[in-house]
CSV table of C-alpha atoms and ligand atoms in Angstrom, one decimal:
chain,number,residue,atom,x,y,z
A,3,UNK,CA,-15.8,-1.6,38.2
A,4,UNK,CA,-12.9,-2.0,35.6
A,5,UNK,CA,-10.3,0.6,35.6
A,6,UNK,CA,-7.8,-1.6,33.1
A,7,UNK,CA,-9.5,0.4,30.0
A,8,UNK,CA,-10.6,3.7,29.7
A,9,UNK,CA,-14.6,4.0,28.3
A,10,UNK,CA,-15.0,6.0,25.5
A,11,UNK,CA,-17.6,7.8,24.0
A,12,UNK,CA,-19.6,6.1,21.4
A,13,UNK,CA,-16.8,4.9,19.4
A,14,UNK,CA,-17.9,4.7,15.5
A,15,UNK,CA,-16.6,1.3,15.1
A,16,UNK,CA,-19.5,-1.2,16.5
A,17,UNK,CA,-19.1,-3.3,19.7
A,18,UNK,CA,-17.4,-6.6,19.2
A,19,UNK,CA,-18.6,-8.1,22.3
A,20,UNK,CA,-21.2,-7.3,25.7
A,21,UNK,CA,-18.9,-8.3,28.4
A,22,UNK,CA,-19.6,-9.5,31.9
A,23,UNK,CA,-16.7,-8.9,34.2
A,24,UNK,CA,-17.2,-10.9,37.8
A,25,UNK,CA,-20.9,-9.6,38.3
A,26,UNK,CA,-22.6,-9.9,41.6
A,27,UNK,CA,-26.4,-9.3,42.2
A,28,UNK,CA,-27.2,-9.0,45.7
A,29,UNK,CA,-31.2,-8.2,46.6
A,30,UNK,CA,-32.5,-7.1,49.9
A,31,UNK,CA,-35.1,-10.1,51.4
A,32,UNK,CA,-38.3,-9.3,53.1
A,33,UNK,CA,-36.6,-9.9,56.1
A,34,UNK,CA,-34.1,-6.9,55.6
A,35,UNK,CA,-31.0,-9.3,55.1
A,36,UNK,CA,-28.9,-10.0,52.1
A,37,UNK,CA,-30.1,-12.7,49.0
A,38,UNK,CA,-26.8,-12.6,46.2
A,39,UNK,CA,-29.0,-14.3,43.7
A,40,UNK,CA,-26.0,-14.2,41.1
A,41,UNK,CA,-21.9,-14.4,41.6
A,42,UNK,CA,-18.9,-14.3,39.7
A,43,UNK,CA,-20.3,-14.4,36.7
A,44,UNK,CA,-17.7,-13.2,33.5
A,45,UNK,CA,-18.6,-14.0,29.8
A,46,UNK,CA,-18.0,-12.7,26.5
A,47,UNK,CA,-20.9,-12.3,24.1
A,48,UNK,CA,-19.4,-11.9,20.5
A,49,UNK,CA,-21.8,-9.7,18.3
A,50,UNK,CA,-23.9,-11.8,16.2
A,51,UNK,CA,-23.6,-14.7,19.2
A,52,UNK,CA,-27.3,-16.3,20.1
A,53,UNK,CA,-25.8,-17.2,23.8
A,54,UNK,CA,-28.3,-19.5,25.6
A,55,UNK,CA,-28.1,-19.1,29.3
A,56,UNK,CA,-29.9,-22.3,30.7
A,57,UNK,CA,-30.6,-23.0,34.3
A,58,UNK,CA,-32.8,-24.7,37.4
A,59,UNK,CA,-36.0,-22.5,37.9
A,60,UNK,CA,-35.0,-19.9,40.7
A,61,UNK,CA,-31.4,-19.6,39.5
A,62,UNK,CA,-30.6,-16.1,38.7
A,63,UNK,CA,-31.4,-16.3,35.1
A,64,UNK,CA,-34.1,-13.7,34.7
A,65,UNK,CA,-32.1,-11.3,37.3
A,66,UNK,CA,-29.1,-12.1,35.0
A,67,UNK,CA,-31.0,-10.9,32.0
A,68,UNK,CA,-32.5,-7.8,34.1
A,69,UNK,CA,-28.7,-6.5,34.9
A,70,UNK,CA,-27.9,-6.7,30.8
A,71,UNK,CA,-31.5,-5.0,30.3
A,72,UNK,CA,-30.0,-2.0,32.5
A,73,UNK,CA,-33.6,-2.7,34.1
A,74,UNK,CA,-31.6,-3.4,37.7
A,75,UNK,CA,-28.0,-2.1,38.5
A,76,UNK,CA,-25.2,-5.1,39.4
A,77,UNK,CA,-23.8,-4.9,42.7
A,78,UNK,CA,-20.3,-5.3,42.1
A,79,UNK,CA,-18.5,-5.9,38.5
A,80,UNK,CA,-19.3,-4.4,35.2
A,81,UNK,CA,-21.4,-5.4,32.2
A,82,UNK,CA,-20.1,-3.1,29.1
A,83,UNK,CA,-19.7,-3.2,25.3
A,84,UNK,CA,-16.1,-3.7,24.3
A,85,UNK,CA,-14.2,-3.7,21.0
A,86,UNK,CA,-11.1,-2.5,19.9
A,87,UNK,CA,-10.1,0.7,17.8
A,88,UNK,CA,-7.3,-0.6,15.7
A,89,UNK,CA,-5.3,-2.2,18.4
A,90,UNK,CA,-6.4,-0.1,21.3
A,91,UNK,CA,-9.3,-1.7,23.0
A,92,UNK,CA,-12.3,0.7,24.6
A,93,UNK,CA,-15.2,-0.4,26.6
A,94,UNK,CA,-18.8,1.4,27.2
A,95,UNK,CA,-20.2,0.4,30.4
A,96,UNK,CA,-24.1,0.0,30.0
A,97,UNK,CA,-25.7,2.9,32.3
A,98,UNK,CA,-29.2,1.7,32.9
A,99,UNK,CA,-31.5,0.7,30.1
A,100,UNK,CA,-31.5,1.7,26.5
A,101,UNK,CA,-32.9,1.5,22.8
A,102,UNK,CA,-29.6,-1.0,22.0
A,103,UNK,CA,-31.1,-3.5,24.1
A,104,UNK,CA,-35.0,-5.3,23.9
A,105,UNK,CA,-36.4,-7.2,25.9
A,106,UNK,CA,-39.1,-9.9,25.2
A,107,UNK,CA,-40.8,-11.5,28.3
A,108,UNK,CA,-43.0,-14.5,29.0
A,109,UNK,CA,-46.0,-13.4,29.3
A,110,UNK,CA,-46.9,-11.5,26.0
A,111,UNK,CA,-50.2,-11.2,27.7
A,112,UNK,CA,-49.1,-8.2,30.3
A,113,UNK,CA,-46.1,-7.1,27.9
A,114,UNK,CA,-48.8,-6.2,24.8
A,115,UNK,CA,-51.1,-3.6,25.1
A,116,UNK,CA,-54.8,-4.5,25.4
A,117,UNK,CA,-55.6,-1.3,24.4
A,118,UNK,CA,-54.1,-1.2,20.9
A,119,UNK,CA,-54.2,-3.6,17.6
A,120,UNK,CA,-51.1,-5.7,16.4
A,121,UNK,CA,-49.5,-2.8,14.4
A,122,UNK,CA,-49.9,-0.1,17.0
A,123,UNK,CA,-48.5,-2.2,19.6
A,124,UNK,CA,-45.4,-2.3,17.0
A,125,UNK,CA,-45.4,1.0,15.8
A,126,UNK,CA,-45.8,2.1,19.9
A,127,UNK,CA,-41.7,2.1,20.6
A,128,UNK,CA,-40.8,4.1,17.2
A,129,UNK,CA,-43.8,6.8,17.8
A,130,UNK,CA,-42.4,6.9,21.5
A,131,UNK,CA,-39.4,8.3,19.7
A,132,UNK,CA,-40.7,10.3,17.4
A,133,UNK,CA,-41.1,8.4,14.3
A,134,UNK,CA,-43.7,9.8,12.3
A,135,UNK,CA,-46.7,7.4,10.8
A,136,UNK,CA,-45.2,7.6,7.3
A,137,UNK,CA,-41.8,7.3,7.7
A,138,UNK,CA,-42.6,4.5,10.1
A,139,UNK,CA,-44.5,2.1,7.4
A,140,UNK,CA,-41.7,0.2,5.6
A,141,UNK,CA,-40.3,-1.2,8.8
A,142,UNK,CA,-43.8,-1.6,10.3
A,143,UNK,CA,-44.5,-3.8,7.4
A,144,UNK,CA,-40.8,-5.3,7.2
A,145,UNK,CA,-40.8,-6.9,10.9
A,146,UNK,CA,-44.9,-7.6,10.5
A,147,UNK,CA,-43.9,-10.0,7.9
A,148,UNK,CA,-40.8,-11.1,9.4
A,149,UNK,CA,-42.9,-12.3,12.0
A,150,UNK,CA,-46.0,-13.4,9.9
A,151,UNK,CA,-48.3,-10.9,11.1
A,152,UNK,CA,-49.1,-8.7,8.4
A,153,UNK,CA,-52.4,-10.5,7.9
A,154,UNK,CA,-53.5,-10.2,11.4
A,155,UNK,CA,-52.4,-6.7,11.9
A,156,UNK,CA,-56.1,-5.0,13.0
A,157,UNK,CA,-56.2,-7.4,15.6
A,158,UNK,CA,-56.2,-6.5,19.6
A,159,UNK,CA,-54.1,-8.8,21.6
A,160,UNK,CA,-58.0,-10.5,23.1
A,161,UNK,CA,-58.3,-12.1,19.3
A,162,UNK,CA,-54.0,-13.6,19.1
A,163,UNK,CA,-53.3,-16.9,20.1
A,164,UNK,CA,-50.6,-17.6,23.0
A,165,UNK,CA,-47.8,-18.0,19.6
A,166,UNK,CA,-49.3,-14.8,18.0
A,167,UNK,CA,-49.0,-12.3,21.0
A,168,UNK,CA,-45.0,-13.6,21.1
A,169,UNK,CA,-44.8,-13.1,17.4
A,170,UNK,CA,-46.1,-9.1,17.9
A,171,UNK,CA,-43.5,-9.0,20.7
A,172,UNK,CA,-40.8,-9.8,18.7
A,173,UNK,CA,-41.9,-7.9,15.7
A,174,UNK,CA,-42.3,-5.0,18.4
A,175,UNK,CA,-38.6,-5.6,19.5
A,176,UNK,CA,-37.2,-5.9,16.2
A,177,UNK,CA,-38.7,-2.5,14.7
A,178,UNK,CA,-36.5,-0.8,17.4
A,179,UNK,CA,-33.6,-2.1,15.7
A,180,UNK,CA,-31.8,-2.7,18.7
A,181,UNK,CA,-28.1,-4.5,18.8
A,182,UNK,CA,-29.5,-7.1,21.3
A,183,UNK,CA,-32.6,-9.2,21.8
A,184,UNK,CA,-32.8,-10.0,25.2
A,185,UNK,CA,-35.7,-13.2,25.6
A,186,UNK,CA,-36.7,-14.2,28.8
A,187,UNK,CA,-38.1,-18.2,28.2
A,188,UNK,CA,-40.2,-16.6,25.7
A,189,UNK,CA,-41.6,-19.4,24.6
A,190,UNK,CA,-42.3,-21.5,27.4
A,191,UNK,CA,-46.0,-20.8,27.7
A,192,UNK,CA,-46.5,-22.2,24.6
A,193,UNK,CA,-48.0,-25.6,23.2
A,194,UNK,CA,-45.1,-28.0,21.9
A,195,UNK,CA,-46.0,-27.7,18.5
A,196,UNK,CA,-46.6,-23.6,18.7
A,197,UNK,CA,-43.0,-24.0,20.4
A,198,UNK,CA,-41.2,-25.3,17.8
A,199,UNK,CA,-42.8,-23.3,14.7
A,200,UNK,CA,-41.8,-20.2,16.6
A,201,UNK,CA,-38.0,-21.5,17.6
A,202,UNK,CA,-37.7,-22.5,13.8
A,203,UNK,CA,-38.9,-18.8,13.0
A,204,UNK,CA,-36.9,-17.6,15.2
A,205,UNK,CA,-34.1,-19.1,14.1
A,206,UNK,CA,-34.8,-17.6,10.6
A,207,UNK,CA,-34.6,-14.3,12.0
A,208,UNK,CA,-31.8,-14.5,13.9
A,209,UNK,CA,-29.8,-15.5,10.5
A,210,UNK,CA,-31.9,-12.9,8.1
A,211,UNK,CA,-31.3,-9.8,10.3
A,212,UNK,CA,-27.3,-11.0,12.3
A,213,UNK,CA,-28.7,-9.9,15.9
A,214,UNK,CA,-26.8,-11.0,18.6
A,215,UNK,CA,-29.8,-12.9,20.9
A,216,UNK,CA,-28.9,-13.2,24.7
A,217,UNK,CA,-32.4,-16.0,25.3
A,218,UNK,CA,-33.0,-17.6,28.6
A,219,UNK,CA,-34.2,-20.7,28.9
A,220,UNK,CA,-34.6,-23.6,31.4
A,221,UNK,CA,-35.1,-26.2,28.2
A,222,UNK,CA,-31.6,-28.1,26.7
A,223,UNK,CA,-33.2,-28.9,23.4
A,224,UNK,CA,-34.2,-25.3,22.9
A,225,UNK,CA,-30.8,-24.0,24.2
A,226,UNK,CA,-29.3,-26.7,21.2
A,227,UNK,CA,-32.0,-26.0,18.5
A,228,UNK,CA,-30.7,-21.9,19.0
A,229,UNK,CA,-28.2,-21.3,20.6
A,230,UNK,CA,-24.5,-20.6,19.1
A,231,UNK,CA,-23.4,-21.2,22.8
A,232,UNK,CA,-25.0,-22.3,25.6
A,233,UNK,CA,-24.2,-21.5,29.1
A,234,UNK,CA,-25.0,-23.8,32.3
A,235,UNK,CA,-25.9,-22.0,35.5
A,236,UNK,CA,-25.4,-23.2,38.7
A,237,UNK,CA,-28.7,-23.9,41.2
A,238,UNK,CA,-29.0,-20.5,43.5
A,239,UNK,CA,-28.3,-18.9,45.8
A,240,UNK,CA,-25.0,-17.2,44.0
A,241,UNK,CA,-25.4,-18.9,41.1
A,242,UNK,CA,-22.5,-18.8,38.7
A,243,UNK,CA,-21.9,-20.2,35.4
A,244,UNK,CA,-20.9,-24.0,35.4
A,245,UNK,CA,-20.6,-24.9,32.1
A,246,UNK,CA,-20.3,-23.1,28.8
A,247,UNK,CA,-20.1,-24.9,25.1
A,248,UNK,CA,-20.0,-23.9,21.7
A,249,UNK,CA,-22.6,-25.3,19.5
A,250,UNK,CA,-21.2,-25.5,15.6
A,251,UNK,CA,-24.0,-27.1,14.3
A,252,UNK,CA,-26.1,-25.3,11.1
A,253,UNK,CA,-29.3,-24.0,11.3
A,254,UNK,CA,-32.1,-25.9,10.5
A,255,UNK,CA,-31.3,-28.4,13.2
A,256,UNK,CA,-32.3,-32.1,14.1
A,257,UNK,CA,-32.6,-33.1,17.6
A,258,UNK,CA,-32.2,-36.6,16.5
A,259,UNK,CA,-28.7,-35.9,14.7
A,260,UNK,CA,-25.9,-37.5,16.6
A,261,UNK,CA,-24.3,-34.6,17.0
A,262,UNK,CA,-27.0,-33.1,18.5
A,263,UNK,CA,-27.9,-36.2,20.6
A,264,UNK,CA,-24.1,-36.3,22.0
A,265,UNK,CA,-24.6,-32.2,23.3
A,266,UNK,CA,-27.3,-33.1,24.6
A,267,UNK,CA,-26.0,-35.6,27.3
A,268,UNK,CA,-23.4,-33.0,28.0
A,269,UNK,CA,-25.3,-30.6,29.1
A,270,UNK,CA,-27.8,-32.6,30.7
A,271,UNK,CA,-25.3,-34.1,33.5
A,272,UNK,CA,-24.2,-30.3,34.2
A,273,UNK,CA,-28.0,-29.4,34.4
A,274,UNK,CA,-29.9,-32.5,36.1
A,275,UNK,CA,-27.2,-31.8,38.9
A,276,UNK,CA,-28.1,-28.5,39.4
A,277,UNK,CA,-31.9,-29.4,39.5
A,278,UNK,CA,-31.6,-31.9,42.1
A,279,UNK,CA,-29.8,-29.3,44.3
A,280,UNK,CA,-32.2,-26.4,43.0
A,281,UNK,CA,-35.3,-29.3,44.7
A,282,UNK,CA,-33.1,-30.1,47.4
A,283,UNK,CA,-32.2,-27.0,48.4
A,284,UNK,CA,-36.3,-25.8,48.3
A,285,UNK,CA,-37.3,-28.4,50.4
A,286,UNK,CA,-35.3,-27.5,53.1
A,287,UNK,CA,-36.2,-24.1,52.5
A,288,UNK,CA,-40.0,-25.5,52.9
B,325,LIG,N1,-36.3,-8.0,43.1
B,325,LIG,C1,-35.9,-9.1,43.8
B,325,LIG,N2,-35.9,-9.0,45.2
B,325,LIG,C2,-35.5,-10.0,45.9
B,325,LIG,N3,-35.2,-11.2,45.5
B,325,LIG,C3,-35.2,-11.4,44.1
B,325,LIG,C4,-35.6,-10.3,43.2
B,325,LIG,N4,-35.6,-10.8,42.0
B,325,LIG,C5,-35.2,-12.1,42.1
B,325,LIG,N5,-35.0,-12.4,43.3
B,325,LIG,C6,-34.5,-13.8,43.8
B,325,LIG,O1,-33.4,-14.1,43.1
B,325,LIG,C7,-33.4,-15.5,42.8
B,325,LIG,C8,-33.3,-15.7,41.3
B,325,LIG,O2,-34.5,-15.3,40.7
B,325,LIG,P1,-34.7,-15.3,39.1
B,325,LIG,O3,-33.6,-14.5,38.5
B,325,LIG,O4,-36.0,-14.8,38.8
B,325,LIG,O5,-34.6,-16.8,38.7
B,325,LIG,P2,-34.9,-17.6,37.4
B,325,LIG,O6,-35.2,-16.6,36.3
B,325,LIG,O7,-33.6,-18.4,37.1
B,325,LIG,O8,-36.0,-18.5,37.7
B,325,LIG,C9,-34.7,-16.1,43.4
B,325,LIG,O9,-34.4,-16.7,44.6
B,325,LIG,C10,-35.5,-14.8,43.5
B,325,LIG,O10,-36.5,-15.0,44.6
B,326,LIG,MG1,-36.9,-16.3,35.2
């Protein structure tokens, strides 16, 4: 852990960025040895940032997202928020999970319940914590139309379409009003044309409500139609980041531009490199 700066306790002025100080992720195997699925990995995520962290299936990406989650402790170095007080900086190490972070998964399918219509799977995390029904119905109908919902909102999960059941996640994410979305290929699942509506949507929120998005993805033209920086992992095992770019383009964007076109074949040599070890280093594996 970081001893340079003394952590503080919840300072009034916000978080100016979730840093990642040389953090290691070792599992256990079913074998009973040591798998470090991540290494070395330090970055900076400025509030307001949608960082893209792109990578070969298998690299670390998920458990990467898991350790900012709080859902899995890192092994060595830190993950905290970090700002500065006038000129003295403080940092808040994250201590397991909490209602500042959200995370939306895959599979909406096993993340909704089955049990429970569109707007009670929304209103679910705010009743959890005590919201009362009332008090509850201007955000429940805020995020329900953020997300294009509010017609469907009596329906259970078994009715949604694939897009839909993402939409109620994110609108269930949102209501908690967390500082960070954390979106694990949330989109992946989905048909092309279901994909794109939702990342333009997406988009749209991320510029109506300022959250900072941390969005995982294995996909370049998603990582350049979001992301305000995208981030190249490495293939595993101990994957680290590789690459790292800004993307200044505005939002809506063209994946024909030439802009666009010309990020697009930078990432892609970082990228296709690390696939072909990723496949290489599974079929030896085999
Ligand atoms: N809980 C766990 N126990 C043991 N190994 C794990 C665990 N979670 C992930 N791993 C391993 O860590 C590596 C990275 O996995 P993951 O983060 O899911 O990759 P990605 O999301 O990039 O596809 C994989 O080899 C995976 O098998
Ligand atoms: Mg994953």
């Amino acid at each position: 852990m970081q001893t340079d700066v003394q952590p503080v306790s919840a300072p009034s002025t916000p978080w100016q960025s979730l840093r990642l100080d040389h953090v290691r992720k070792v599992f256990r195997d079913s074998r009973g040895g040591d798998y470090a699925a991540v290494r070395e990995i330090s970055i900076s995520i400025s509030r307001g940032d949608f960082y893209c962290l792109l990578g070969p299936s298998g690299c670390g990406k998920s458990t990467l997202l898991n350790l900012i989650a709080g859902f899995e402790p890192v092994s060595e170095g830190s993950i905290a928020f970090a700002g500065e007080i006038g000129d003295q900086p403080w940092r808040k190490p994250i201590g397991g999970a909490g209602v500042d972070r959200s995370m939306i998964f895959q599979d909406a399918g096993e993340a909704l319940f089955p049990w429970l219509n569109v707007e009670e799977n929304v209103a679910f995390g705010p009743r959890l914590h005590g919201a009362s029904g009332q008090a509850l119905l201007p955000n429940l109908d805020r995020y329900l139309r953020m997300v294009g919902l509010k017609e469907h909102a009596h329906k259970f999960p078994f009715e949604l379409s694939g897009g839909m059941k993402q939409r109620v996640q994110i609108a269930r994410a949102l209501i908690m009003e967390p500082d960070i979305l954390l979106m694990d290929e949330p989109f992946a699942a989905l048909d092309a044309i279901t994909k794109r509506l939702l990342q333009q949507e997406l988009a749209r929120i991320w510029q109506e409500t300022g959250k900072t998005i941390v969005y995982v993805t294995h996909d370049i033209i998603e990582a350049l139609l979001l992301g305000t920086r995208v981030a190249v992992m490495t293939a595993g095992p101990a994957a680290t980041i590789k690459q790292e770019i800004e993307v200044r383009l505005a939002q809506p964007r063209s994946s024909t531009s030439a802009d666009f076109v010309e990020l697009t074949k930078l990432l892609e040599a970082t990228l296709h490199e690390e696939v072909h070890k990723a496949r290489a280093a599974q079929a030896q594996a085999a």
